[in-house]
Amino acid sequence: QVQLVESGGGVVQAGGSLRLSCAASGSTFSTRNMGWFRQAPGKEREFVGHVSWRAGGIYYADSVTGRFTISRDNAKNTIYLQMDSLKPEDTAIYLCAASPPLSPSTSRRYDYWGQGTQVTVSS
């Protein structure tokens, strides 16, 4: 069982920055791909980015490439989402997710999800 807890959301003006964190429980964090997703009111859940458990595997959605940066700290069982140049359309609940252990680096199958943290970008 893995528990994921997101934090760092808030209200920011357009053009500003936020850094989200996702802390995971358990001893298998370093072997799991981790993903960030977001869901805006009335819209489907959208993939934001993914960091594989193998070094060098980081992928982003086109909508956030160049503005968002994902990183992980295995010693802290935590992943981060640095969000810069925020736009009103980035407003959403941001969730993190964990894949099964030792998944292929590009696998986007996730079996654990956090509750999410709200990000609101005002214009």
C-alpha positions as CSV (number, residue, x, y, z in Angstrom):
1,Q,0.0,0.0,0.0
2,V,1.3,3.4,-1.0
3,Q,-0.1,6.7,0.3
4,L,0.5,9.9,-1.7
5,V,0.1,13.4,-0.2
6,E,0.3,16.5,-2.3
7,S,1.1,19.9,-1.0
8,G,2.1,23.4,-2.2
9,G,-1.0,24.5,-4.0
10,G,-2.4,28.0,-3.7
11,V,-3.5,31.1,-5.5
12,V,-1.0,32.9,-7.7
13,Q,-1.2,35.6,-10.3
14,A,-0.5,34.8,-14.0
15,G,3.2,34.7,-14.7
16,G,3.9,33.6,-11.2
17,S,5.4,30.3,-9.9
18,L,4.5,27.5,-7.5
19,R,6.2,24.4,-6.4
20,L,4.1,21.3,-5.6
21,S,5.3,18.3,-3.6
22,C,4.1,14.8,-3.5
23,A,5.3,12.7,-0.5
24,A,4.9,8.9,-0.7
25,S,4.8,6.3,2.0
26,G,6.5,2.9,1.9
27,S,9.8,1.4,0.9
28,T,9.3,1.0,-2.8
29,F,9.3,4.6,-3.9
30,S,12.6,4.5,-5.7
31,T,11.3,1.7,-8.0
32,R,8.1,3.4,-9.1
33,N,7.5,5.8,-12.0
34,M,5.7,8.8,-10.7
35,G,3.2,11.0,-12.6
36,W,1.6,14.4,-12.2
37,F,-1.9,15.0,-13.5
38,R,-4.5,17.8,-13.3
39,Q,-8.2,18.1,-13.4
40,A,-10.1,21.3,-14.0
41,P,-13.8,21.7,-13.2
42,G,-15.9,20.1,-15.9
43,K,-12.9,18.6,-17.7
44,E,-11.3,15.2,-17.9
45,R,-8.1,14.4,-16.0
46,E,-5.1,15.6,-18.0
47,F,-1.5,14.2,-18.0
48,V,1.0,16.8,-16.9
49,G,4.3,14.9,-16.6
50,H,6.1,11.8,-15.6
51,V,9.4,10.9,-14.0
52,S,10.6,7.3,-14.3
53,W,12.3,5.4,-11.6
54,R,15.3,5.0,-14.0
55,A,17.5,8.1,-14.3
56,G,16.8,10.4,-17.2
57,G,13.2,9.4,-17.9
58,I,11.2,12.6,-17.7
59,Y,8.3,13.4,-20.0
60,Y,5.9,16.4,-20.2
61,A,2.7,17.3,-21.8
62,D,3.1,19.7,-24.7
63,S,1.0,22.3,-22.8
64,V,3.5,22.6,-20.0
65,T,6.8,21.9,-21.7
66,G,9.3,24.7,-21.0
67,R,7.3,26.0,-18.1
68,F,7.0,23.0,-15.7
69,T,9.9,20.9,-14.3
70,I,9.5,17.5,-12.5
71,S,12.1,16.2,-10.2
72,R,12.3,13.4,-7.6
73,D,14.3,12.9,-4.3
74,N,14.3,9.2,-3.5
75,A,15.9,9.9,-0.1
76,K,12.8,11.9,0.8
77,N,10.3,9.7,-1.0
78,T,9.1,12.9,-2.7
79,I,8.5,14.2,-6.2
80,Y,8.2,17.9,-7.1
81,L,6.5,19.9,-9.8
82,Q,8.0,23.3,-10.3
83,M,5.5,25.5,-12.2
84,D,6.7,28.7,-13.8
85,S,5.1,31.2,-16.1
86,L,1.7,30.1,-14.8
87,K,-1.4,30.8,-16.9
88,P,-5.1,31.0,-15.9
89,E,-5.6,27.8,-17.9
90,D,-3.3,26.0,-15.5
91,T,-6.0,26.3,-12.8
92,A,-6.9,22.8,-11.6
93,I,-6.5,20.2,-8.9
94,Y,-3.1,18.7,-9.3
95,L,-2.7,15.0,-8.4
96,C,0.3,12.7,-8.2
97,A,0.3,9.0,-9.0
98,A,2.6,6.0,-8.5
99,S,3.1,3.1,-10.9
100,P,3.6,-0.5,-9.9
101,P,7.2,-1.2,-8.9
102,L,9.8,-1.7,-11.7
103,S,7.5,-0.7,-14.5
104,P,9.1,0.1,-17.9
105,S,10.3,3.7,-17.9
106,T,7.6,4.9,-20.4
107,S,4.7,3.0,-18.7
108,R,1.9,5.3,-17.6
109,R,0.0,2.7,-15.7
110,Y,-0.6,4.0,-12.2
111,D,-2.1,2.1,-9.3
112,Y,-2.0,4.7,-6.5
113,W,-3.3,8.3,-6.5
114,G,-3.2,11.2,-4.1
115,Q,-6.1,13.4,-3.2
116,G,-4.7,16.5,-5.0
117,T,-3.9,20.1,-4.2
118,Q,-5.7,23.1,-5.7
119,V,-3.8,25.5,-7.9
120,T,-5.6,28.7,-8.9
121,V,-4.0,31.2,-11.3
122,S,-5.7,34.6,-11.5
123,S,-5.5,36.8,-14.5
